[in-house]
């Protein structure tokens, strides 16, 4: 193949994609963005200190003309769309308020979901007092006891449904509309729980379970939408990208504040009514659980009002680049499914999209082929995020399940008020884990994989000690038992509870990020269901051993299958996905296949053999990448390695190599048509 580059002084002579400038065939659409392809390759001015212009012939000569043409159209616009942060204010109070608002306001959805969900566990003793013949099990019973005991299962089923449905919809209708729907459903469920009533105990139970299911659906939808939005928002500026993990986990820490705040409100309501003794009247119990639901519903109402009136899908129009498409890949809801012409008409003014028009435009391009191709490549990552979250949910639910029994052990005959105080202490200790995780998550020496592995390992050790020394701790060392129990709550957050939420929003491309995060989160709740069904039929010691085993299995899965995205630009994952959808994955040589960011399994499968930063630099020049480094990276020398047992490695696309120099693989006709019509 002849050289694909000429001197910068003669850009019009170069035809790197096989079509002359102005040729009608050179301006085709590519991907489900329906982007207008850039003109044929015009070599950029060679930066100072870069290699000679013959580098193009060296690094592009192995490509066939149709491959070069396809790769030249895999272009990405700038992602630096967020305004720079204001300079630090001299007033420390105002500076702290700005820091808090950057993550607290986006995390209010997690605050509300934690308030509502963890409230169910706090108010169950109060419901047994308000409805002793239904929830309390006193004879004669006034409702179905199996239905009364299934409140947790109904709640979790609603959460799983919301995670799957709203997570899928958020990839089509966008993050803004997804967050609006999730918060609105939470508001509806909270209002129904606050005013829940019935002509009889059975009628109340039916309404309570319906409201609980609706609330769970909204809570479930908040998980993937909030995680995806936080990760993508952290990609909006260079300063935020360096602290993406911290930004996302600080947003997630609102879950801990919601749990803690709900416990504080319940405790204060009992204190104000004088219900601090061993007995609580039915009226005091009803006032307590209804008022705490009302407070949570009021916060949800404020959240819905903010998201429907003030929440913007992107930066103000005057801050958008003057070129179109006018939004970054990370701003999925503005750019994911709209065509270039539609975006051109909206450039410089506020978009007038409605939910119906957004669904019609984006949903028509959301092909099942895209999911099948992506999942055929990302299934190991989906497997580890699902299993890790499921094992985390299993251990976490086990820790919560033993909470009431544990309090009775360390404080026999404790009243509801005393139990709330112990629960408050446990939640405060657990809250510290969120901030410890946020402080360490972006450290290169710790990162995602080491944090999750350390968390699982510590949970295994702590739960194993509580199981092995159960009789000794109960008889002679209640203080040590209390320390081990609370310390496990700390490591749950300085570990899998935070990392599973973060990693599931980082290891997938933008187009399926919310759905894959929802699937992973649903697996976590499925693990909680398994724990609920298992722990009810085994002894406390066996339950501690089961939680320890879950921690050990999670540790092994994390070490073997979880990729470490610490320091990896999410824009690069989207770029790799474009190569994947175009059937050119064998020719992707960027940071997405850097062994530093791959799991042990992916390195064993030799995904890293295609990592060639010098060749990727030329690809970025060909694609007019908006964030080119000042100088080309040094060549990466690779040595031949033995072929692994499985010959199916870099999938799909068929291109493979042995020894670090990939040979072009076949471009399947189905993928070509998909790339030209509906893939990204």
XYZ file of C-alpha atoms in Angstrom:
680
model
C 0.000 0.000 0.000
C 1.374 3.415 -0.898
C 2.031 6.128 1.613
C -1.083 7.735 3.040
C 0.506 11.058 3.840
C 2.084 13.923 1.975
C 3.519 17.248 2.968
C 1.193 19.568 4.863
C 1.518 22.120 2.107
C -0.423 19.850 -0.278
C -3.360 18.573 1.765
C -5.772 18.279 -1.148
C -3.639 15.690 -2.935
C -4.008 13.208 -0.114
C -6.817 10.687 -0.388
C -6.440 8.408 2.639
C -9.933 6.992 2.465
C -10.113 6.307 -1.209
C -12.249 9.293 -2.201
C -11.362 12.734 -3.419
C -12.294 15.835 -1.510
C -15.867 16.679 -2.331
C -16.691 13.180 -3.504
C -20.263 12.386 -2.540
C -19.271 8.966 -1.238
C -16.764 10.476 1.160
C -19.482 12.067 3.321
C -21.392 9.082 4.579
C -23.019 8.543 7.895
C -21.343 6.415 10.493
C -22.762 4.877 13.609
C -25.993 5.360 15.444
C -25.109 9.007 15.938
C -25.634 9.366 12.169
C -22.604 11.626 12.110
C -21.446 13.460 9.038
C -18.008 12.136 8.263
C -15.116 14.581 8.087
C -13.433 15.363 4.770
C -10.743 12.957 3.556
C -7.595 12.888 5.602
C -5.664 16.150 5.626
C -2.392 15.650 7.507
C -2.074 17.883 10.535
C 1.044 20.017 10.905
C 3.782 17.885 12.367
C 4.369 18.910 16.023
C 7.807 19.938 17.101
C 9.965 16.957 17.874
C 7.627 14.468 16.237
C 8.600 11.788 13.800
C 8.947 12.381 10.107
C 5.935 12.435 7.845
C 6.830 8.952 6.590
C 5.441 7.670 9.883
C 2.060 7.496 8.176
C 3.277 4.971 5.638
C 4.916 2.943 8.404
C 1.882 2.766 10.653
C -0.865 2.688 8.023
C 0.681 0.496 5.353
C -0.761 -2.683 6.865
C -4.329 -1.400 6.364
C -6.453 -2.227 3.381
C -8.099 0.752 1.613
C -11.556 -0.023 2.973
C -10.130 -0.401 6.477
C -8.302 2.909 6.239
C -11.443 4.568 5.010
C -13.512 3.188 7.878
C -10.931 4.064 10.532
C -10.641 7.631 9.239
C -14.324 8.139 10.076
C -14.109 6.973 13.689
C -13.766 10.524 14.904
C -14.748 11.965 18.259
C -15.453 15.567 19.186
C -14.031 17.435 22.155
C -15.283 16.481 25.597
C -14.067 19.547 27.515
C -17.522 21.096 27.732
C -17.772 21.893 31.415
C -16.821 25.437 32.448
C -13.612 25.660 34.468
C -14.181 25.641 38.234
C -14.145 29.058 39.879
C -10.968 30.052 41.714
C -10.921 29.140 45.417
C -12.744 31.713 47.492
C -11.009 33.352 50.406
C -14.000 32.587 52.603
C -13.474 29.058 53.902
C -17.184 28.571 54.557
C -18.104 29.485 50.983
C -15.299 27.325 49.629
C -16.585 24.357 51.624
C -20.138 25.035 50.438
C -19.016 24.992 46.806
C -17.144 21.733 47.355
C -20.193 20.178 48.996
C -22.595 21.356 46.280
C -20.486 19.802 43.493
C -21.319 16.299 44.665
C -24.215 16.641 47.125
C -26.749 18.106 44.701
C -26.196 15.414 42.010
C -26.282 12.797 44.781
C -29.632 13.791 46.273
C -31.282 10.961 44.377
C -29.110 8.474 46.263
C -29.950 10.322 49.495
C -33.682 9.879 48.896
C -33.406 6.232 47.855
C -31.351 5.384 50.951
C -33.785 7.260 53.178
C -36.765 5.356 51.817
C -35.229 1.911 51.485
C -33.378 1.711 54.783
C -36.436 3.180 56.495
C -38.240 -0.130 55.940
C -35.839 -1.918 58.266
C -36.086 0.857 60.854
C -39.889 0.960 60.969
C -40.626 -2.773 60.986
C -40.677 -2.888 64.831
C -43.071 0.079 64.732
C -45.379 -1.622 62.224
C -45.540 -4.648 64.514
C -46.814 -2.338 67.253
C -49.286 -0.492 64.997
C -50.626 -3.721 63.461
C -49.945 -6.467 66.011
C -52.340 -8.956 64.392
C -50.829 -8.498 60.941
C -47.118 -7.667 61.147
C -46.775 -8.731 64.791
C -48.157 -12.219 64.274
C -50.473 -12.101 67.292
C -53.476 -14.381 67.337
C -55.982 -14.133 65.813
C -54.181 -12.948 62.702
C -55.944 -10.343 60.578
C -53.994 -10.762 57.341
C -51.902 -13.241 55.439
C -48.752 -13.874 57.431
C -46.816 -14.964 54.369
C -47.719 -11.686 52.641
C -46.801 -9.664 55.739
C -43.395 -11.338 55.932
C -42.741 -10.783 52.203
C -42.316 -7.008 52.435
C -38.567 -7.307 51.899
C -39.025 -9.548 48.865
C -41.598 -7.203 47.310
C -39.290 -4.262 47.838
C -36.288 -6.002 46.287
C -38.336 -7.228 43.307
C -39.432 -3.666 42.627
C -35.834 -2.493 42.853
C -34.656 -5.149 40.382
C -37.408 -4.214 37.920
C -36.508 -0.530 38.149
C -32.816 -1.225 37.641
C -33.440 -3.188 34.466
C -36.238 -1.128 32.906
C -35.140 2.402 33.787
C -31.495 1.491 33.248
C -32.332 0.394 29.710
C -34.534 3.412 29.063
C -31.868 5.849 30.276
C -29.634 4.749 27.395
C -32.410 5.624 24.951
C -34.203 8.656 26.376
C -31.065 10.015 28.033
C -29.789 10.558 31.556
C -31.832 13.689 32.165
C -35.157 12.060 31.352
C -34.096 8.885 33.134
C -33.340 10.794 36.334
C -36.644 12.634 36.054
C -38.594 9.400 35.731
C -36.733 7.677 38.572
C -37.253 10.552 41.008
C -40.913 10.907 39.997
C -41.571 7.222 40.654
C -39.815 7.517 44.023
C -42.018 10.503 44.866
C -45.157 8.571 43.976
C -44.115 5.583 46.081
C -43.159 7.784 49.042
C -46.474 9.638 48.932
C -48.371 6.352 48.829
C -46.430 4.992 51.813
C -47.012 8.179 53.796
C -50.768 8.104 53.318
C -51.158 4.342 53.167
C -54.476 3.238 54.681
C -57.146 0.580 54.327
C -60.489 -0.395 55.751
C -58.851 -3.364 57.476
C -55.426 -4.756 58.213
C -55.587 -6.803 55.030
C -56.463 -3.713 52.992
C -53.611 -1.782 54.558
C -51.205 -4.615 53.789
C -52.213 -4.681 50.123
C -51.764 -0.925 49.744
C -48.495 -1.026 51.671
C -47.016 -3.710 49.432
C -48.148 -1.913 46.236
C -46.619 1.350 47.434
C -43.460 -0.464 48.461
C -43.125 -2.056 45.015
C -43.583 1.312 43.256
C -41.040 2.931 45.563
C -38.614 0.092 44.854
C -38.968 0.620 41.092
C -38.000 4.274 41.455
C -35.132 3.453 43.780
C -33.862 0.802 41.382
C -33.890 3.235 38.477
C -31.875 5.762 40.455
C -28.921 3.365 40.796
C -27.836 3.077 37.123
C -28.915 6.599 36.164
C -27.039 8.258 39.029
C -23.925 6.130 38.518
C -23.759 6.755 34.759
C -24.490 10.468 35.117
C -21.847 10.927 37.810
C -19.169 9.124 35.780
C -19.985 11.069 32.624
C -20.194 14.389 34.434
C -16.713 13.781 35.837
C -15.412 13.545 32.243
C -16.474 17.098 31.416
C -13.175 18.799 32.219
C -9.517 17.895 32.560
C -9.485 18.705 36.271
C -12.467 16.460 37.000
C -11.149 13.563 34.912
C -8.130 13.226 37.172
C -10.482 12.822 40.157
C -13.319 10.923 38.518
C -13.452 8.166 41.112
C -13.513 10.641 43.978
C -16.300 12.647 42.338
C -18.448 9.588 41.717
C -17.961 8.148 45.210
C -18.690 11.468 46.890
C -21.959 11.449 44.973
C -22.568 7.892 46.147
C -21.776 8.881 49.758
C -25.179 10.556 49.854
C -26.521 7.034 50.293
C -24.745 6.868 53.648
C -26.080 10.280 54.622
C -29.620 9.234 53.697
C -29.370 6.120 55.852
C -27.885 8.083 58.758
C -30.410 10.926 58.469
C -33.381 8.575 58.478
C -32.131 6.895 61.643
C -31.624 10.307 63.281
C -35.176 11.401 62.411
C -36.719 8.165 63.739
C -34.700 8.492 66.952
C -35.714 12.140 67.425
C -39.383 11.376 66.785
C -39.317 8.712 69.485
C -37.525 11.089 71.833
C -39.971 13.969 71.229
C -42.950 11.711 71.954
C -41.329 10.328 75.092
C -41.229 6.817 73.636
C -37.794 6.028 75.082
C -38.885 3.281 77.449
C -39.424 -0.413 76.886
C -42.979 0.124 75.594
C -44.215 2.241 72.679
C -47.906 2.889 72.132
C -49.629 2.207 68.820
C -50.283 5.913 68.226
C -46.636 6.824 68.920
C -45.465 4.108 66.540
C -47.815 5.242 63.762
C -46.846 8.901 64.109
C -43.171 7.949 63.952
C -43.258 5.857 60.793
C -45.681 8.130 58.937
C -43.782 11.337 59.733
C -40.412 9.895 58.721
C -41.939 8.818 55.389
C -43.444 12.306 55.014
C -40.036 13.935 55.546
C -38.472 11.677 52.926
C -41.335 12.416 50.517
C -40.832 16.165 50.994
C -37.161 15.786 50.076
C -38.173 13.707 47.047
C -40.601 16.478 46.024
C -37.794 19.042 46.131
C -35.615 16.701 44.060
C -38.319 16.227 41.428
C -38.906 19.984 41.233
C -35.189 20.564 40.688
C -34.836 17.898 38.009
C -37.901 19.015 36.058
C -37.096 22.729 36.172
C -33.369 23.367 36.698
C -31.544 20.227 35.593
C -29.786 20.762 32.283
C -28.660 18.012 29.942
C -25.463 19.814 29.096
C -23.676 23.138 29.387
C -25.447 26.362 28.408
C -25.723 26.815 24.645
C -23.210 29.624 24.510
C -20.573 27.311 26.012
C -20.955 24.672 23.324
C -18.391 24.394 20.553
C -19.382 26.119 17.345
C -18.938 22.921 15.337
C -21.469 20.123 15.099
C -22.079 17.609 16.475
C -22.043 20.059 19.341
C -21.846 17.737 22.300
C -19.370 15.311 23.758
C -19.788 11.543 23.722
C -19.953 11.768 27.497
C -23.096 13.908 27.106
C -25.011 10.929 25.881
C -28.447 12.434 26.236
C -27.681 15.301 23.803
C -25.747 13.452 21.180
C -26.223 9.702 21.413
C -29.020 9.239 18.907
C -29.654 12.606 17.212
C -28.406 13.175 13.672
C -25.858 15.796 12.772
C -28.425 17.939 10.920
C -30.795 17.961 13.888
C -27.936 18.969 16.148
C -26.905 21.711 13.741
C -30.345 23.255 13.942
C -30.113 23.235 17.726
C -26.582 24.567 18.014
C -26.628 27.891 19.825
C -30.098 27.538 21.317
C -31.854 25.368 23.853
C -33.110 22.031 22.630
C -36.855 21.608 22.369
C -36.874 17.814 22.655
C -39.774 16.132 24.376
C -39.796 12.679 25.866
C -41.864 11.283 22.987
C -39.698 12.760 20.235
C -36.535 11.709 22.042
C -37.744 8.122 22.350
C -38.759 7.997 18.664
C -35.469 9.388 17.393
C -33.160 7.449 19.660
C -35.109 4.239 20.102
C -35.369 3.629 16.376
C -31.565 3.439 16.181
C -31.110 1.321 19.300
C -30.608 -1.923 17.411
C -30.393 -5.331 19.044
C -27.342 -5.923 16.845
C -25.483 -3.329 18.853
C -26.227 -5.151 22.088
C -25.296 -8.533 20.644
C -21.940 -7.297 19.343
C -21.089 -5.363 22.500
C -22.077 -8.164 24.853
C -20.101 -10.693 22.829
C -17.005 -8.656 23.663
C -17.823 -7.292 27.133
C -19.346 -10.427 28.654
C -16.359 -11.102 30.978
C -16.708 -7.610 32.414
C -20.461 -7.952 32.757
C -19.959 -11.288 34.473
C -17.540 -9.928 37.058
C -19.549 -6.769 37.787
C -22.712 -8.859 38.242
C -21.125 -11.550 40.394
C -19.101 -9.097 42.472
C -22.163 -6.968 43.150
C -24.203 -10.088 43.947
C -21.610 -11.342 46.428
C -21.372 -7.881 47.949
C -25.149 -7.801 48.333
C -25.070 -11.246 49.911
C -22.508 -10.196 52.525
C -24.003 -6.735 53.032
C -27.499 -8.108 53.558
C -26.075 -10.641 55.977
C -24.527 -7.813 57.968
C -27.852 -5.951 58.022
C -29.848 -9.090 58.784
C -27.896 -9.689 61.977
C -28.199 -6.087 63.123
C -31.285 -6.483 65.333
C -30.046 -9.814 66.732
C -26.608 -8.358 67.336
C -28.059 -5.404 69.267
C -30.071 -7.775 71.418
C -26.846 -9.649 72.183
C -24.828 -6.610 73.255
C -27.845 -4.943 74.928
C -30.352 -7.569 76.123
C -33.939 -6.344 76.346
C -33.139 -3.151 74.433
C -36.070 -0.877 73.624
C -36.766 0.431 70.150
C -35.187 3.744 71.134
C -32.006 1.991 72.295
C -31.906 -0.088 69.141
C -32.115 3.085 67.064
C -29.139 4.504 68.958
C -27.022 1.428 68.237
C -28.147 1.513 64.599
C -27.155 5.167 64.442
C -23.659 4.291 65.652
C -23.349 1.551 63.055
C -24.451 3.909 60.262
C -22.000 6.587 61.388
C -19.096 4.124 61.290
C -20.204 2.891 57.870
C -20.379 6.487 56.603
C -16.668 6.913 57.282
C -16.015 4.126 54.783
C -17.507 6.186 51.941
C -15.062 9.039 52.512
C -12.103 6.738 53.012
C -12.952 5.136 49.665
C -13.306 8.536 47.958
C -9.913 9.614 49.309
C -8.102 6.503 48.064
C -9.930 5.465 44.905
C -7.854 7.568 42.471
C -4.483 6.763 44.019
C -2.407 4.834 41.473
C -1.021 2.565 44.190
C -4.544 1.562 45.305
C -7.205 2.105 42.659
C -10.379 0.174 41.914
C -9.168 -3.415 41.799
C -7.032 -3.284 44.924
C -9.752 -1.496 46.871
C -12.432 -4.012 45.939
C -10.124 -6.961 46.526
C -9.046 -5.572 49.913
C -12.665 -4.963 50.903
C -13.755 -8.477 50.008
C -10.732 -9.969 51.756
C -11.357 -8.007 54.959
C -15.035 -8.965 54.936
C -14.020 -12.598 54.606
C -11.608 -12.302 57.528
C -13.969 -10.342 59.794
C -17.026 -12.516 59.145
C -14.878 -15.638 59.464
C -13.609 -14.495 62.874
C -17.152 -13.756 64.048
C -18.227 -17.231 62.979
C -15.219 -19.102 64.372
C -15.246 -17.249 67.710
C -19.011 -16.860 67.993
C -19.416 -18.575 71.382
C -16.328 -16.925 72.849
C -17.387 -13.477 71.691
C -20.886 -13.931 73.062
C -19.720 -15.162 76.440
C -16.627 -13.139 77.299
C -15.819 -10.502 74.662
C -18.857 -8.477 73.694
C -16.658 -5.442 73.117
C -14.546 -7.334 70.598
C -17.704 -8.699 68.981
C -19.033 -5.154 68.632
C -15.737 -3.956 67.118
C -15.651 -6.757 64.539
C -19.259 -6.140 63.561
C -18.882 -2.384 63.106
C -15.490 -2.753 61.429
C -17.064 -5.036 58.826
C -19.564 -2.247 58.009
C -16.624 0.113 57.493
C -14.844 -2.274 55.104
C -18.060 -2.946 53.254
C -17.984 0.683 52.098
C -14.206 0.919 51.828
C -14.523 -1.888 49.345
C -17.227 -3.611 47.309
C -20.215 -1.413 48.184
C -18.513 1.636 46.634
C -16.382 -0.004 43.953
C -19.176 -2.103 42.451
C -21.254 1.050 41.996
C -18.305 2.913 40.465
C -16.744 0.245 38.243
C -20.054 -0.762 36.654
C -20.342 2.813 35.363
C -16.797 2.900 33.948
C -15.971 -0.325 32.118
C -18.735 -0.083 29.470
C -19.214 2.317 26.534
C -21.609 5.213 26.853
C -24.340 3.717 24.692
C -24.972 0.777 27.043
C -23.466 2.113 30.267
C -26.725 2.684 32.125
C -28.223 -0.667 31.133
C -25.104 -2.656 32.028
C -24.885 -0.804 35.332
C -28.543 -1.647 35.970
C -27.987 -5.320 35.165
C -25.024 -5.424 37.554
C -26.991 -3.673 40.291
C -29.911 -6.064 39.781
C -27.513 -8.961 40.345
C -26.547 -7.308 43.631
C -30.149 -7.253 44.786
C -30.558 -10.849 43.643
C -27.679 -11.676 45.979
C -29.596 -9.982 48.778
C -32.629 -12.152 48.019
C -30.483 -15.270 48.163
C -29.102 -14.140 51.518
C -32.588 -13.522 52.884
C -33.756 -16.971 51.832
C -30.589 -18.689 53.059
C -29.995 -16.997 56.396
C -33.543 -17.559 57.608
C -32.971 -21.326 57.674
C -29.443 -21.594 59.106
C -27.791 -20.755 62.412
C -26.080 -17.393 63.051
C -22.663 -19.042 63.027
C -23.351 -20.694 59.666
C -24.574 -17.360 58.309
C -21.293 -15.718 59.332
C -19.398 -18.495 57.556
C -21.548 -18.038 54.441
C -20.802 -14.306 54.382
C -17.094 -15.060 54.808
C -17.231 -17.464 51.877
C -18.941 -14.829 49.742
C -16.163 -12.384 50.596
C -13.465 -14.885 49.645
C -15.147 -15.711 46.326
C -15.541 -12.005 45.590
C -11.831 -11.502 46.262
C -10.869 -14.203 43.748
C -13.254 -12.918 41.078
C -11.994 -9.363 41.488
C -8.338 -10.323 41.144
C -8.959 -12.473 38.082
C -11.609 -10.640 36.056
C -11.977 -6.992 37.100
C -10.179 -4.405 34.901
C -8.654 -1.412 36.654
C -9.935 1.832 35.123
C -7.915 4.079 37.447
C -6.537 6.793 35.188
C -8.287 5.536 32.032
C -10.226 8.132 30.069
C -13.803 6.960 29.504
C -13.597 8.677 26.131
C -11.108 5.985 25.139
C -13.622 3.238 25.923
C -16.100 4.917 23.573
C -13.401 5.179 20.940
C -12.580 1.482 21.262
C -16.285 0.727 20.979
C -16.418 2.544 17.646
C -13.701 0.288 16.306
C -15.617 -2.689 17.685
C -18.877 -1.740 15.988
C -17.082 -1.055 12.705
C -15.430 -4.473 12.693
C -11.994 -2.874 13.067
C -11.212 -3.843 16.650
C -8.012 -5.618 15.566
C -6.751 -2.213 14.429
C -7.461 -0.415 17.680
C -4.169 0.351 19.456
C -5.182 2.922 22.082
C -5.241 3.050 25.868
C -8.327 0.858 26.039
C -6.100 -2.178 25.384
C -3.223 -0.973 27.553
C -2.327 -3.914 29.839
C -2.376 -1.479 32.740
C -6.145 -1.117 32.330
C -6.968 -4.762 31.594
C -7.840 -7.586 33.932
C -5.722 -10.677 34.413
C -8.184 -12.609 32.257
C -8.006 -10.065 29.436
C -4.220 -10.050 29.553
C -4.193 -13.856 29.453
C -6.450 -13.646 26.416
C -3.820 -11.318 24.934
C -6.063 -8.316 24.444
C -2.998 -6.176 25.180
C -1.031 -7.413 22.159
C -2.677 -4.697 20.062
C -1.523 -1.857 22.303
C 0.751 0.328 20.163
C 0.624 3.992 21.225
C 2.760 5.169 18.301
C 0.366 3.600 15.812
C -2.617 4.928 17.738
C -1.102 8.416 17.529
C -1.235 8.221 13.738
C -4.825 6.991 13.890
C -5.738 10.009 15.995
C -4.119 12.283 13.436
C -6.112 10.543 10.739
C -9.300 11.051 12.728
C -8.499 14.656 13.746
C -8.653 13.783 17.413
C -9.299 16.956 19.434
C -6.926 15.991 22.254
C -3.683 15.102 20.548
C -0.535 14.878 22.674
C 2.202 17.368 21.916
C 4.611 14.647 20.837
C 4.081 11.129 19.536
C 4.720 8.402 22.105
C 7.758 6.161 21.769
C 7.414 2.917 19.890
C 6.345 -0.046 21.987
C 8.555 -3.033 21.289
C 6.744 -6.309 21.595
C 8.162 -9.780 21.635
C 6.447 -12.890 20.326
C 4.484 -14.847 22.889
C 3.062 -18.341 22.714
C -0.404 -18.635 21.304
C -3.010 -19.209 24.071
C -5.209 -22.229 24.138
C -8.140 -20.352 22.745
C -7.732 -18.800 19.321
C -10.729 -16.533 19.796
C -9.199 -13.434 21.314
C -9.876 -9.946 20.015
C -13.609 -10.179 19.231
C -15.484 -9.539 17.070
C -13.779 -8.608 13.820
C -11.492 -11.578 13.367
C -8.174 -9.709 13.302
C -5.454 -11.372 15.338
C -1.732 -11.581 15.537
C 1.129 -13.334 17.210
C 4.078 -11.198 18.132
C 2.511 -7.760 18.445
C 1.931 -6.844 14.781
C -1.760 -7.349 14.054
C -2.712 -8.483 10.624
C -5.961 -7.161 9.201
C -8.932 -9.344 9.905
C -12.000 -9.788 7.752
C -14.712 -7.154 7.806
C -18.010 -8.974 7.895
C -20.712 -7.578 5.610
C -23.201 -7.451 8.457
C -20.847 -5.308 10.480
C -20.152 -3.025 7.548
C -23.855 -2.408 7.064
C -24.308 -1.942 10.782
C -21.436 0.518 10.959
C -22.853 2.505 8.072
C -26.388 2.484 9.345
C -26.979 2.064 13.048
C -23.838 1.366 15.068
C -21.526 3.726 16.882
